[in-house]
CSV table of C-alpha atoms and ligand atoms in Angstrom, one decimal:
chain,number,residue,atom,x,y,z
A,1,UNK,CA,67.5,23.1,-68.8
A,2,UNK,CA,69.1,19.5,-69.6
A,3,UNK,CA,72.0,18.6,-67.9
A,4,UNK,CA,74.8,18.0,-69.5
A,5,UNK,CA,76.4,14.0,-70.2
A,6,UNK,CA,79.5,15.3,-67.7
A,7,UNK,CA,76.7,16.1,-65.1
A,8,UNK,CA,74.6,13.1,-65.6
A,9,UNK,CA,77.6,10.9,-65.2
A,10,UNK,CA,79.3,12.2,-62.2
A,11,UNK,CA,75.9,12.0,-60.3
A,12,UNK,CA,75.6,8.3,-61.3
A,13,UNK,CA,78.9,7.3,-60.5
A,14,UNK,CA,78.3,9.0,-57.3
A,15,UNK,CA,74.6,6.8,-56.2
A,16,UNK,CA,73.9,4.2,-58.8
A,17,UNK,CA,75.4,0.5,-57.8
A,18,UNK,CA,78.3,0.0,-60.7
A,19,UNK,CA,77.2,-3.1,-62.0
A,20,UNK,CA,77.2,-2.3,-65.5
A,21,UNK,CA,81.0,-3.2,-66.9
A,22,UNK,CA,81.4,-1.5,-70.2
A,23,UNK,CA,79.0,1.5,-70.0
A,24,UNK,CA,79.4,3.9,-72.9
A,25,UNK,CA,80.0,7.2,-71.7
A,26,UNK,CA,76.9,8.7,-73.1
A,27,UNK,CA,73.4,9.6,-71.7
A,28,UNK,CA,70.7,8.9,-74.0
A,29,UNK,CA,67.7,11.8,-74.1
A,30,UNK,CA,64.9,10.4,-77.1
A,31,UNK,CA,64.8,8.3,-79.9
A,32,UNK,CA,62.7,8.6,-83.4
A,33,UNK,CA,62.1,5.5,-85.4
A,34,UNK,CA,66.2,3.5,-85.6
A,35,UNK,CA,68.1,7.2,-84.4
A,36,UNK,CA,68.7,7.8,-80.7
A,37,UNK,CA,69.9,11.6,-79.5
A,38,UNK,CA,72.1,12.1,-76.5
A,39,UNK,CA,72.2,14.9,-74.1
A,40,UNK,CA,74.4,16.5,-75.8
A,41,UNK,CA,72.5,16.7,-79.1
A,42,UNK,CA,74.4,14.1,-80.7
A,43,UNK,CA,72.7,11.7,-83.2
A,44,UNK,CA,73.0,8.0,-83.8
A,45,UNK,CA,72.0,5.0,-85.9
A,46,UNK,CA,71.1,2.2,-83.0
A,47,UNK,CA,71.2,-1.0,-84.5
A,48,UNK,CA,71.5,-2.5,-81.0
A,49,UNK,CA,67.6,-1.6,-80.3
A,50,UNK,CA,67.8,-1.6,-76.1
A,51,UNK,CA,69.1,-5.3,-76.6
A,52,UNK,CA,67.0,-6.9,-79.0
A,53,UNK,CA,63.9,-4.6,-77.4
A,54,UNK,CA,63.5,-1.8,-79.3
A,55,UNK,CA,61.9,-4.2,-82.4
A,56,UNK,CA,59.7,-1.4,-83.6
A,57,UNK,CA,62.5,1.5,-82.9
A,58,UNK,CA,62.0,4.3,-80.9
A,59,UNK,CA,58.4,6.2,-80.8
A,60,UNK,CA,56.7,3.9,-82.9
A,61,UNK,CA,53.4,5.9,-83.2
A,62,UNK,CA,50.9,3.3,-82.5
A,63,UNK,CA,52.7,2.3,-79.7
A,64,UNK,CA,53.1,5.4,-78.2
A,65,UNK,CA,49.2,6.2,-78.6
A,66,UNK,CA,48.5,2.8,-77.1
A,67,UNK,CA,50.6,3.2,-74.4
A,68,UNK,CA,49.6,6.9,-73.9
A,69,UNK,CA,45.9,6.2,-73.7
A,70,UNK,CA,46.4,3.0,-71.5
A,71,UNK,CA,48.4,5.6,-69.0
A,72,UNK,CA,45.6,7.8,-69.0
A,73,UNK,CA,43.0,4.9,-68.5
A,74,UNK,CA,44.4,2.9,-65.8
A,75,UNK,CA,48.3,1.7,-65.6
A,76,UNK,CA,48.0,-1.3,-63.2
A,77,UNK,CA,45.2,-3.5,-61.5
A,78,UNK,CA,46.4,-6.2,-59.6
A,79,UNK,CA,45.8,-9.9,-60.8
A,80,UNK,CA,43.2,-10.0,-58.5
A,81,UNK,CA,41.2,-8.6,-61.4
A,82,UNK,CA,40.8,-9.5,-65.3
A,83,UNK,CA,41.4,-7.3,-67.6
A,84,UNK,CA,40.7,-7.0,-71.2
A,85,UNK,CA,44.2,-6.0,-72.7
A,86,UNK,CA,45.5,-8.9,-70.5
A,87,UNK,CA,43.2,-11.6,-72.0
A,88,UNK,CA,43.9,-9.9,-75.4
A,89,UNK,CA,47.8,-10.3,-75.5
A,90,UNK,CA,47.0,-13.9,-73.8
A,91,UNK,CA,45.0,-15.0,-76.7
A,92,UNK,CA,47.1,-13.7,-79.4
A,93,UNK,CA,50.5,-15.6,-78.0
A,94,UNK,CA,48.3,-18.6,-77.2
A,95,UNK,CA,47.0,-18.5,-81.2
A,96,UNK,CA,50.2,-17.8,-82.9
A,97,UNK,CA,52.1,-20.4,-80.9
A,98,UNK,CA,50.3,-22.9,-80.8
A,99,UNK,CA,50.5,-23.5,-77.5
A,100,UNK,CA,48.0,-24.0,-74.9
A,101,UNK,CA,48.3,-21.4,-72.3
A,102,UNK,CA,50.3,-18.3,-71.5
A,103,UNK,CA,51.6,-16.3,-68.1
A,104,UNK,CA,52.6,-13.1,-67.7
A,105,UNK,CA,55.9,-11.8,-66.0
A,106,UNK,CA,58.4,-8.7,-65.9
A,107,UNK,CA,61.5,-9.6,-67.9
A,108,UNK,CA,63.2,-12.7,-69.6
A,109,UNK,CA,64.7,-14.3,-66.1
A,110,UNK,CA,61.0,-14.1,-64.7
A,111,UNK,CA,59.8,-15.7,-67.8
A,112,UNK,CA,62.6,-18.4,-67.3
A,113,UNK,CA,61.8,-18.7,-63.6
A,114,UNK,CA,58.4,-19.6,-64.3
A,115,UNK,CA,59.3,-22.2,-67.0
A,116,UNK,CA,61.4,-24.2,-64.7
A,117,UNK,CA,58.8,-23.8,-62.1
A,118,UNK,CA,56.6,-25.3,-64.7
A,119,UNK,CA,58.8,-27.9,-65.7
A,120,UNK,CA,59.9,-29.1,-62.1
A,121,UNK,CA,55.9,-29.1,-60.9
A,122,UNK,CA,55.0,-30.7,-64.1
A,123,UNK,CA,57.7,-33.5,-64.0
A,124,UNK,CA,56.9,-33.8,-60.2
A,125,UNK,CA,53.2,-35.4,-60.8
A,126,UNK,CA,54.5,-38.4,-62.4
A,127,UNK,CA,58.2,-38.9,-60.4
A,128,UNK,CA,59.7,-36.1,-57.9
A,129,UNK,CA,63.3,-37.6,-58.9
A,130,UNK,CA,62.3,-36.4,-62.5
A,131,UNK,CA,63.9,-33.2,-61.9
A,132,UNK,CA,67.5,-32.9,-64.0
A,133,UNK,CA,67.7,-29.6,-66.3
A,134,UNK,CA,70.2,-29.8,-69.3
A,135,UNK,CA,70.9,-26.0,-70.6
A,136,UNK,CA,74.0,-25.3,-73.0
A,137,UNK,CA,77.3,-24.2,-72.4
A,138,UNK,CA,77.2,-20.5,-73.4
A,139,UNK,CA,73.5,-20.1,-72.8
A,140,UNK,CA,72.4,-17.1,-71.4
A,141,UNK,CA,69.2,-17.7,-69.6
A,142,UNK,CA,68.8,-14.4,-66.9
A,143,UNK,CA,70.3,-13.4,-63.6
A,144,UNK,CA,68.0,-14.8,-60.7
A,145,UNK,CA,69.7,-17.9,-59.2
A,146,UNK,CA,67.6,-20.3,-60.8
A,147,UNK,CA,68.1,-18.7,-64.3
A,148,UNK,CA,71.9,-17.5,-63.7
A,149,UNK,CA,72.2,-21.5,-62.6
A,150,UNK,CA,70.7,-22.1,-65.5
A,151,UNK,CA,73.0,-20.0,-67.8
A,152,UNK,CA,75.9,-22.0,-68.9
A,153,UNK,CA,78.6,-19.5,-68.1
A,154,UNK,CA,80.8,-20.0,-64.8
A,155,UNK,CA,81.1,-16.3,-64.4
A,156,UNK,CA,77.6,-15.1,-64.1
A,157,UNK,CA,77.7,-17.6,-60.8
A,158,UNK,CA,80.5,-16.6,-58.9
A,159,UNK,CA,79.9,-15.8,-55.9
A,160,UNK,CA,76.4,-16.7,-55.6
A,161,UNK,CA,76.2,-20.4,-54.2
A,162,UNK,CA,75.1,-22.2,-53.1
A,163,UNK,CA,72.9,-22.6,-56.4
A,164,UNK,CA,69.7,-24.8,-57.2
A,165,UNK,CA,70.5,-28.0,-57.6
A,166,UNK,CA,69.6,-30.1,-60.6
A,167,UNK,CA,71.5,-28.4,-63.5
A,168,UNK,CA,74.0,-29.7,-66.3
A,169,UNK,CA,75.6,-28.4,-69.0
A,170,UNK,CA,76.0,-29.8,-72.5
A,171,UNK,CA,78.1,-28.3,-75.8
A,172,UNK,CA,75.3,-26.4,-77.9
A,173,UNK,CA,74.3,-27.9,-81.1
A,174,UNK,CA,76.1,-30.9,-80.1
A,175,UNK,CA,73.7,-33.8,-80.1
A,176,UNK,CA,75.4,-37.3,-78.8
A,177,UNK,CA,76.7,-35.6,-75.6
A,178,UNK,CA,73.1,-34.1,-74.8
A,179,UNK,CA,71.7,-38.0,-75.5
A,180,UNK,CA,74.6,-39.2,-73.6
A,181,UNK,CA,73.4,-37.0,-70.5
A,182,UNK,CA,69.6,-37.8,-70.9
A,183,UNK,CA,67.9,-40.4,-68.8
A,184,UNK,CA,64.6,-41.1,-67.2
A,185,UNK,CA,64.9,-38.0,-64.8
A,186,UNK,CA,65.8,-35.9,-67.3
A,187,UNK,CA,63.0,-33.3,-66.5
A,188,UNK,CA,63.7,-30.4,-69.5
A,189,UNK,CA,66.3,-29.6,-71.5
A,190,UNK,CA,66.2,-25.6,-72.1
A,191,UNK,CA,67.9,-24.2,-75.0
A,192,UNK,CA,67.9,-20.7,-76.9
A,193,UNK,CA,66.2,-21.2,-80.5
A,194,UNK,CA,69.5,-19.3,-81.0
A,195,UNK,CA,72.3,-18.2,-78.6
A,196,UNK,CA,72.5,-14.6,-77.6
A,197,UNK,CA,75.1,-13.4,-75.3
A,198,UNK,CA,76.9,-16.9,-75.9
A,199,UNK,CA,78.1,-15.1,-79.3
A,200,UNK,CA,75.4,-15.1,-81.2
A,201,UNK,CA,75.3,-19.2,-82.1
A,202,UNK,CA,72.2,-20.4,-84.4
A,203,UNK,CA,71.4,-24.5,-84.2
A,204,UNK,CA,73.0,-26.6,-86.9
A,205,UNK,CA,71.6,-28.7,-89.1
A,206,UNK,CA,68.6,-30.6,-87.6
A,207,UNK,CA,69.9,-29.9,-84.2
A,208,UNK,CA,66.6,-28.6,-82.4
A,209,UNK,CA,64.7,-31.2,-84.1
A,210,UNK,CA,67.1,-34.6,-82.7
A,211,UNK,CA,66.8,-32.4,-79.2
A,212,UNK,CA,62.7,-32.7,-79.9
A,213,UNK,CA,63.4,-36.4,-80.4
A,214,UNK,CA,65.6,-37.0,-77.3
A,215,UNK,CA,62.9,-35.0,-75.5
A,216,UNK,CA,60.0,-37.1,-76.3
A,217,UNK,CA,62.0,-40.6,-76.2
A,218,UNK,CA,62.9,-39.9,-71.9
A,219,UNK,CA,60.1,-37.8,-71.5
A,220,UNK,CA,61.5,-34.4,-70.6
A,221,UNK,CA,60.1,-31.3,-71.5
A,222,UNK,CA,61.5,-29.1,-74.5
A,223,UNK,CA,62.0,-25.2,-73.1
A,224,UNK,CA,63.0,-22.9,-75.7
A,225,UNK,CA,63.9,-19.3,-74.3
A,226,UNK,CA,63.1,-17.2,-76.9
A,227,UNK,CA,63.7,-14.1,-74.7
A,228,UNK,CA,66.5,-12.6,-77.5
A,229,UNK,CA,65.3,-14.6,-80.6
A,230,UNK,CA,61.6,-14.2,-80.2
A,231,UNK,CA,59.3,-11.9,-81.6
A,232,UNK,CA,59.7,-11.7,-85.0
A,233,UNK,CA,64.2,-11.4,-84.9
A,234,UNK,CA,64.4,-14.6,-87.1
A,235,UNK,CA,61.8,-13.7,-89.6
A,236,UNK,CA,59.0,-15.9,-88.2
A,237,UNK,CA,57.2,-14.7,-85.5
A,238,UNK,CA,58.7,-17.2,-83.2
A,239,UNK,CA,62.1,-18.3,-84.0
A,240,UNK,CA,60.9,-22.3,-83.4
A,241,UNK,CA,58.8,-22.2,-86.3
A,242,UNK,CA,62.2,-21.1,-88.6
A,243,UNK,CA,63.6,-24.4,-87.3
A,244,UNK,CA,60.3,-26.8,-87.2
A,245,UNK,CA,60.2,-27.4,-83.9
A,246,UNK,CA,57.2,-26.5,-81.0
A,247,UNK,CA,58.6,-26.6,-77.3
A,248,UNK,CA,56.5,-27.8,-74.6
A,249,UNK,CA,57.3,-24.4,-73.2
A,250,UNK,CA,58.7,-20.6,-74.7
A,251,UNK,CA,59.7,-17.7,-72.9
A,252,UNK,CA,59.8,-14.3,-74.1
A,253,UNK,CA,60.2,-10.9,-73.4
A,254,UNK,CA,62.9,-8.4,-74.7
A,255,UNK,CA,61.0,-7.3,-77.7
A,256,UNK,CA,57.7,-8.4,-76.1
A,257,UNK,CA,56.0,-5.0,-75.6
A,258,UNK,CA,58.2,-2.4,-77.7
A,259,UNK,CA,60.3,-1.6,-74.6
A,260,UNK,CA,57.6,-1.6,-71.9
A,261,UNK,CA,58.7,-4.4,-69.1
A,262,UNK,CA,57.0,-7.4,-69.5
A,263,UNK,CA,57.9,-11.3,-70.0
A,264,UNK,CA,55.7,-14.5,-71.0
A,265,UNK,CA,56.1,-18.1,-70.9
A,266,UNK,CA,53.5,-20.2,-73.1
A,267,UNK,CA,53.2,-23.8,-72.6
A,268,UNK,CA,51.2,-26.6,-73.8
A,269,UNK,CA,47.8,-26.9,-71.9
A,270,UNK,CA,49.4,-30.5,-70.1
A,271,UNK,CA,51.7,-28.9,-68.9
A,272,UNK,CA,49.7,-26.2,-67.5
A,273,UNK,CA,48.1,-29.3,-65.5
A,274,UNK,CA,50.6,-28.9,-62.9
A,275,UNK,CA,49.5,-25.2,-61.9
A,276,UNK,CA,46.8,-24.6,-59.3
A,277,UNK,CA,45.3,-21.3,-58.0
A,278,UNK,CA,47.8,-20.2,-55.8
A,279,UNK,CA,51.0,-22.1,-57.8
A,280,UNK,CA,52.3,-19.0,-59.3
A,281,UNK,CA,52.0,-15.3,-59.2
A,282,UNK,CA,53.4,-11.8,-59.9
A,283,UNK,CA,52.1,-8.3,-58.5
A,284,UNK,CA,53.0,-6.6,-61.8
A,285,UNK,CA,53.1,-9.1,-65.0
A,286,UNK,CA,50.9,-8.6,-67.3
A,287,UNK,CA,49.6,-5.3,-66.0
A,288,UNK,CA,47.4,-2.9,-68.4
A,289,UNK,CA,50.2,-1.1,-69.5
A,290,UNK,CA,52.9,-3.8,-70.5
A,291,UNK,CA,49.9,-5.6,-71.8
A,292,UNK,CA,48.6,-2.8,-74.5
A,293,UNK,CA,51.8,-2.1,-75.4
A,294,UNK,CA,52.4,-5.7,-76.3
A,295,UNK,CA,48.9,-6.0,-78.1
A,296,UNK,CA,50.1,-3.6,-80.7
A,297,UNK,CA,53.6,-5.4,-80.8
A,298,UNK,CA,52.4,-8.6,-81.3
A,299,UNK,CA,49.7,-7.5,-84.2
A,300,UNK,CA,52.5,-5.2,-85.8
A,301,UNK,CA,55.1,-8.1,-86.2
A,302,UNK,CA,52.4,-11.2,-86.7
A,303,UNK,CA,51.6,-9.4,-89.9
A,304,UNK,CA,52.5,-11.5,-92.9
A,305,UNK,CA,54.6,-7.9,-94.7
A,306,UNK,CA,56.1,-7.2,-91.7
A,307,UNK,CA,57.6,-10.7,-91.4
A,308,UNK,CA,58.8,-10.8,-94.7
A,309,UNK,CA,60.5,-7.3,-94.4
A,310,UNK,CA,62.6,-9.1,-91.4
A,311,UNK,CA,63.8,-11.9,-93.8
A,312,UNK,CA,64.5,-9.8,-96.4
A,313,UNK,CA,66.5,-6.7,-94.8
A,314,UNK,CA,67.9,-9.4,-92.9
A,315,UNK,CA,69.1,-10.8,-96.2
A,316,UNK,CA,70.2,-7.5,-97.6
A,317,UNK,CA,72.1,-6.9,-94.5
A,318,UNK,CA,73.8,-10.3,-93.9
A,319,UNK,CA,75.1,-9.7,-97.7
A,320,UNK,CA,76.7,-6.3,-96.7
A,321,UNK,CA,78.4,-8.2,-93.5
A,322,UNK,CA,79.8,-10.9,-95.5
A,323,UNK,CA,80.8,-8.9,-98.2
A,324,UNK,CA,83.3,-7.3,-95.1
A,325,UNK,CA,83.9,-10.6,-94.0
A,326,UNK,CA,85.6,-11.2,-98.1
A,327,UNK,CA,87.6,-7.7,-97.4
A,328,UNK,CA,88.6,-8.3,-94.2
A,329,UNK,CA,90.1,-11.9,-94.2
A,330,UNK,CA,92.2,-11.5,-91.4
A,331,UNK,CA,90.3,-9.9,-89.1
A,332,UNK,CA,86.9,-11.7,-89.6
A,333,UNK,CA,86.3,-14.9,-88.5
A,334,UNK,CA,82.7,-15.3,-89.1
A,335,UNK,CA,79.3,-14.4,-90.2
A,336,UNK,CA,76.7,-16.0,-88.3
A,337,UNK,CA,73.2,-15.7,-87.0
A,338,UNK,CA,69.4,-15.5,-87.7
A,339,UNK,CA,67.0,-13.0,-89.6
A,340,UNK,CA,68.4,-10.0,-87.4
A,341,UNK,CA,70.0,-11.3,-84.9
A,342,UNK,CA,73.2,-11.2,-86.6
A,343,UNK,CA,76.8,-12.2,-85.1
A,344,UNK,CA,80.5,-11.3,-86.7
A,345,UNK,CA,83.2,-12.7,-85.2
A,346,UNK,CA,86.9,-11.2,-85.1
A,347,UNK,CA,90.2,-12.3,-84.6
A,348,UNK,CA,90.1,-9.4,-82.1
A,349,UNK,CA,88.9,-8.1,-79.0
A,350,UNK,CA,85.9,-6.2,-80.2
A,351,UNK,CA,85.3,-3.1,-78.5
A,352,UNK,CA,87.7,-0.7,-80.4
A,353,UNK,CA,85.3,-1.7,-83.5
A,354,UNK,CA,82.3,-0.5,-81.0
A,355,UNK,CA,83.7,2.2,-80.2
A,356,UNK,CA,84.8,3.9,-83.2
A,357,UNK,CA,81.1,3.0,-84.7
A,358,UNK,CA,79.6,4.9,-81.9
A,359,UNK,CA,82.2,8.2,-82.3
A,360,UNK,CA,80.9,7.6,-85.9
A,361,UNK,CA,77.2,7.6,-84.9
A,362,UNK,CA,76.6,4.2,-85.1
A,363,UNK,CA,75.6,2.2,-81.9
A,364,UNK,CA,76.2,-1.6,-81.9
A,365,UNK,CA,77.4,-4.1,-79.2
A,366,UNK,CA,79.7,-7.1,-78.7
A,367,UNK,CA,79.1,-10.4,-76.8
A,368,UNK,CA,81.4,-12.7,-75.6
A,369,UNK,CA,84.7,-10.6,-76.0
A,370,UNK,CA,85.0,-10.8,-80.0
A,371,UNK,CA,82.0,-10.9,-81.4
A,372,UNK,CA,80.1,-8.0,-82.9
A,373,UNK,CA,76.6,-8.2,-82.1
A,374,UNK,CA,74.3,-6.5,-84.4
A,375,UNK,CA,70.5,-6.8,-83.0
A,376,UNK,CA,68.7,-3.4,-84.5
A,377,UNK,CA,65.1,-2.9,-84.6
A,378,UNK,CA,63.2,-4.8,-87.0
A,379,UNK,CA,61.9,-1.8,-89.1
A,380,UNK,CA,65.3,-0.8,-90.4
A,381,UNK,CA,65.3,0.4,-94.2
A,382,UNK,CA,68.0,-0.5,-96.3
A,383,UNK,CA,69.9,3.4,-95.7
A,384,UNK,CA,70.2,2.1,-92.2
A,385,UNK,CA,72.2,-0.9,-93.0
A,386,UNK,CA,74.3,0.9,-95.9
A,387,UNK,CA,75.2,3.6,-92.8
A,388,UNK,CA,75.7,1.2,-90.0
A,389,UNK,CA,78.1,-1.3,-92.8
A,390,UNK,CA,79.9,2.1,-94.0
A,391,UNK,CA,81.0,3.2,-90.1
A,392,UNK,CA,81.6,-0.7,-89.8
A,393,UNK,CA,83.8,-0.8,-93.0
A,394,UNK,CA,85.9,2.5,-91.8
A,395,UNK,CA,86.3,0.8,-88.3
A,396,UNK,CA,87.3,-2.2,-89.3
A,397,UNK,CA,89.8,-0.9,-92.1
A,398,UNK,CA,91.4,1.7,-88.7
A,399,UNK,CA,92.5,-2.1,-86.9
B,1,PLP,C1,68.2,-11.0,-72.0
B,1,PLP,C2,67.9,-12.5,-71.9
B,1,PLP,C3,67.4,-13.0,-70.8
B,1,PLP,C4,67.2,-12.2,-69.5
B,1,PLP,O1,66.2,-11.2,-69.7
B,1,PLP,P1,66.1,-10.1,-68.6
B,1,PLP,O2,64.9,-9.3,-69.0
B,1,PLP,O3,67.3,-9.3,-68.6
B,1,PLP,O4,65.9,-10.8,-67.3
B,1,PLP,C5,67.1,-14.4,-70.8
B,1,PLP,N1,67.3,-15.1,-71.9
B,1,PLP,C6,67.8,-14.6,-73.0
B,1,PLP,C7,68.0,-15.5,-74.2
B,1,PLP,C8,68.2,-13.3,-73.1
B,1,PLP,O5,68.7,-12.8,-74.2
């Protein structure tokens, strides 16, 4: 017999570390295609996809026969070995990137992890002073203490010192103070393609491409963490190519295998110079498993249809948000974002909009306070946005 939510609760608060703030009171049992069910039989629209994970929804059938048969066939080797789904996934990212080489980790703060490592070891062959990292105010980068260092958001670092040294902060989008900050031993500057967490930010203008510029004129490396933006979410299959700009070095991960754990960085093959047998390692990343799910990930979304769907229910829905936006003038600030990575900002705290989607059936999130945050898989159908915008519409109209 299931337990019930009530059950399922009490037992957590009782053994699981309370780390997780603003937990929903709600225990989720499956998911089919964009709904999720909860323990108590209850359905709901997700348009918040396990964070920006869920980018094929919930029981995607060739995922789950991909992942199902890998199970069965072998779910890990170590890296000791080679396998073929491993090379596979490798060779895919490498072509579609156009980078040189790619690694394989668990999540998006091991990706991160290993493109500082990268950048650091890289920089190091020519100068070992080279070794300043510039990240953005607002960034959200992971939660090790290299990456949380890295995040530009006091908060997530409390506590925690002392942290790596060799990070600064510049305003996001704001070009003359990261120039103003830049020198010979800058060693990378690492920026989301678009900010996340931050509140859901997309670069202005030419932005990413002056911050190219800057890059190659003191020699620093470019790191774009595509961990949130990646994988198809701005209607190109990496966000970069939406803004015409190639990093020395991406992360990914989120969205990366459909929900199995995985991360990658990709970088250029001189910068993969700096890594020797022995440099860098993991026991799990880029085991069998994480590595056929993300095989049928990576050919689902690469597919020319696919992509345009993205742009154009991203469209569709970015209409419906703004049209709110027009009828709610007091309470909405903002429409902002990316293909479906989508950000409205209110006047107001944001969670009594949250909440009265999700007693409606509809599950969204908010970043940063104010900001909804509206990050649904990438194969919703136009009924999905006019339900998630009608539960929005009602909450909204209730504050
Ligand atoms: C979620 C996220 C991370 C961290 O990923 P984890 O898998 O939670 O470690 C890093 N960067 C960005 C942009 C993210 O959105």
């Amino acid at each position: 017999m299931k337990e019930t939510t009530q059950e399922i609760l009490q037992k957590d608060a009782k053994d699981y570390l309370p780390v997780y703030g603003g937990r929903y009171g709600i225990a989720l049992d499956h998911g089919k295609g964009v709904k999720v069910y909860d323990n108590d039989g209850k359905e709901y629209v997700d348009f918040l996809g396990g964070i920006a994970v869920n980018v094929l929804g919930h029981g995607y059938p060739a995922l789950v026969e991909a992942v199902s048969r890998q199970a069965a066939q072998m779910i890990h080797c170590s890296n000791l070995f080679y396998t073929r789904v491993q090379a596979d996934a490798a060779a895919k990212l490498v072509a579609l990137s156009g980078l040189g080489k790619a690694f394989f980790a668990n999540s998006g703060a091991e990706a991160n992890e290993g493109a500082i490592k990268a950048a650091r070891k890289y920089a190091h062959m020519t100068d070992p002073d080279k070794s300043q990292i510039i990240t953005a105010w607002n960034s959200f980068h992971g939660r090790t203490l290299a990456t949380l260092t890295a995040t530009g958001q006091p908060h997530y670092q409390e506590g925690c010192g002392p942290l790596p040294a060799g990070f600064d902060y510049v305003h996001y989008n704001d070009i003359e103070e990261l120039e103003s900050m830049m020198s010979d031993k800058t060693c990378a500057v690492m920026l989301e393609t678009v900010q996340g967490e931050g509140g859901v930010y997309p670069p202005k203008g030419d932005y990413l491409k002056q911050v190219r510029a800057l890059c190659d004129k003191y020699g620093a490396l470019l790191i774009l963490d595509e961990v949130q933006a990646g994988m198809g979410r701005c209607g190109t299959f990496f966000a970069y190519d939406t803004y015409g700009v190639k990093p020395d070095i991406v992360t990914l991960a989120k969205g990366l295998a459909g929900g199995v754990p995985i991360g990658a960085f990709l970088c250029t093959d001189e910068v993969a110079k700096a890594f020797h047998p022995g440099d860098h390692g993991t026991t799990f990343g880029g085991n069998p498993l994480a590595c056929a799910a993300a095989n049928v990930v990576i050919d689902t979304i690469s597919q020319p249809d696919f992509l345009a769907h993205v742009k154009e229910i991203a469209a569709y829905f970015r209409g419906k948000l703004e049209a709110l936006a027009a009828k709610y003038p007091e309470l909405v600030k903002e429409v902002r974002g990316q293909g479906l990575l989508l950000g409205m900002e209110l006047a107001k705290p944001g969670t009594p909009a949250v909440d009265d989607c999700r007693a409606n059936g509809v599950i969204i999130n908010c970043t940063m306070g104010n900001v909804l945050r509206f990050v649904p898989p990438l194969i919703i159908t136009e009924s999905d946005v006019d339900t998630v915008v009608a539960a929005l519409d009602a909450a909204l109209g209730r504050m």
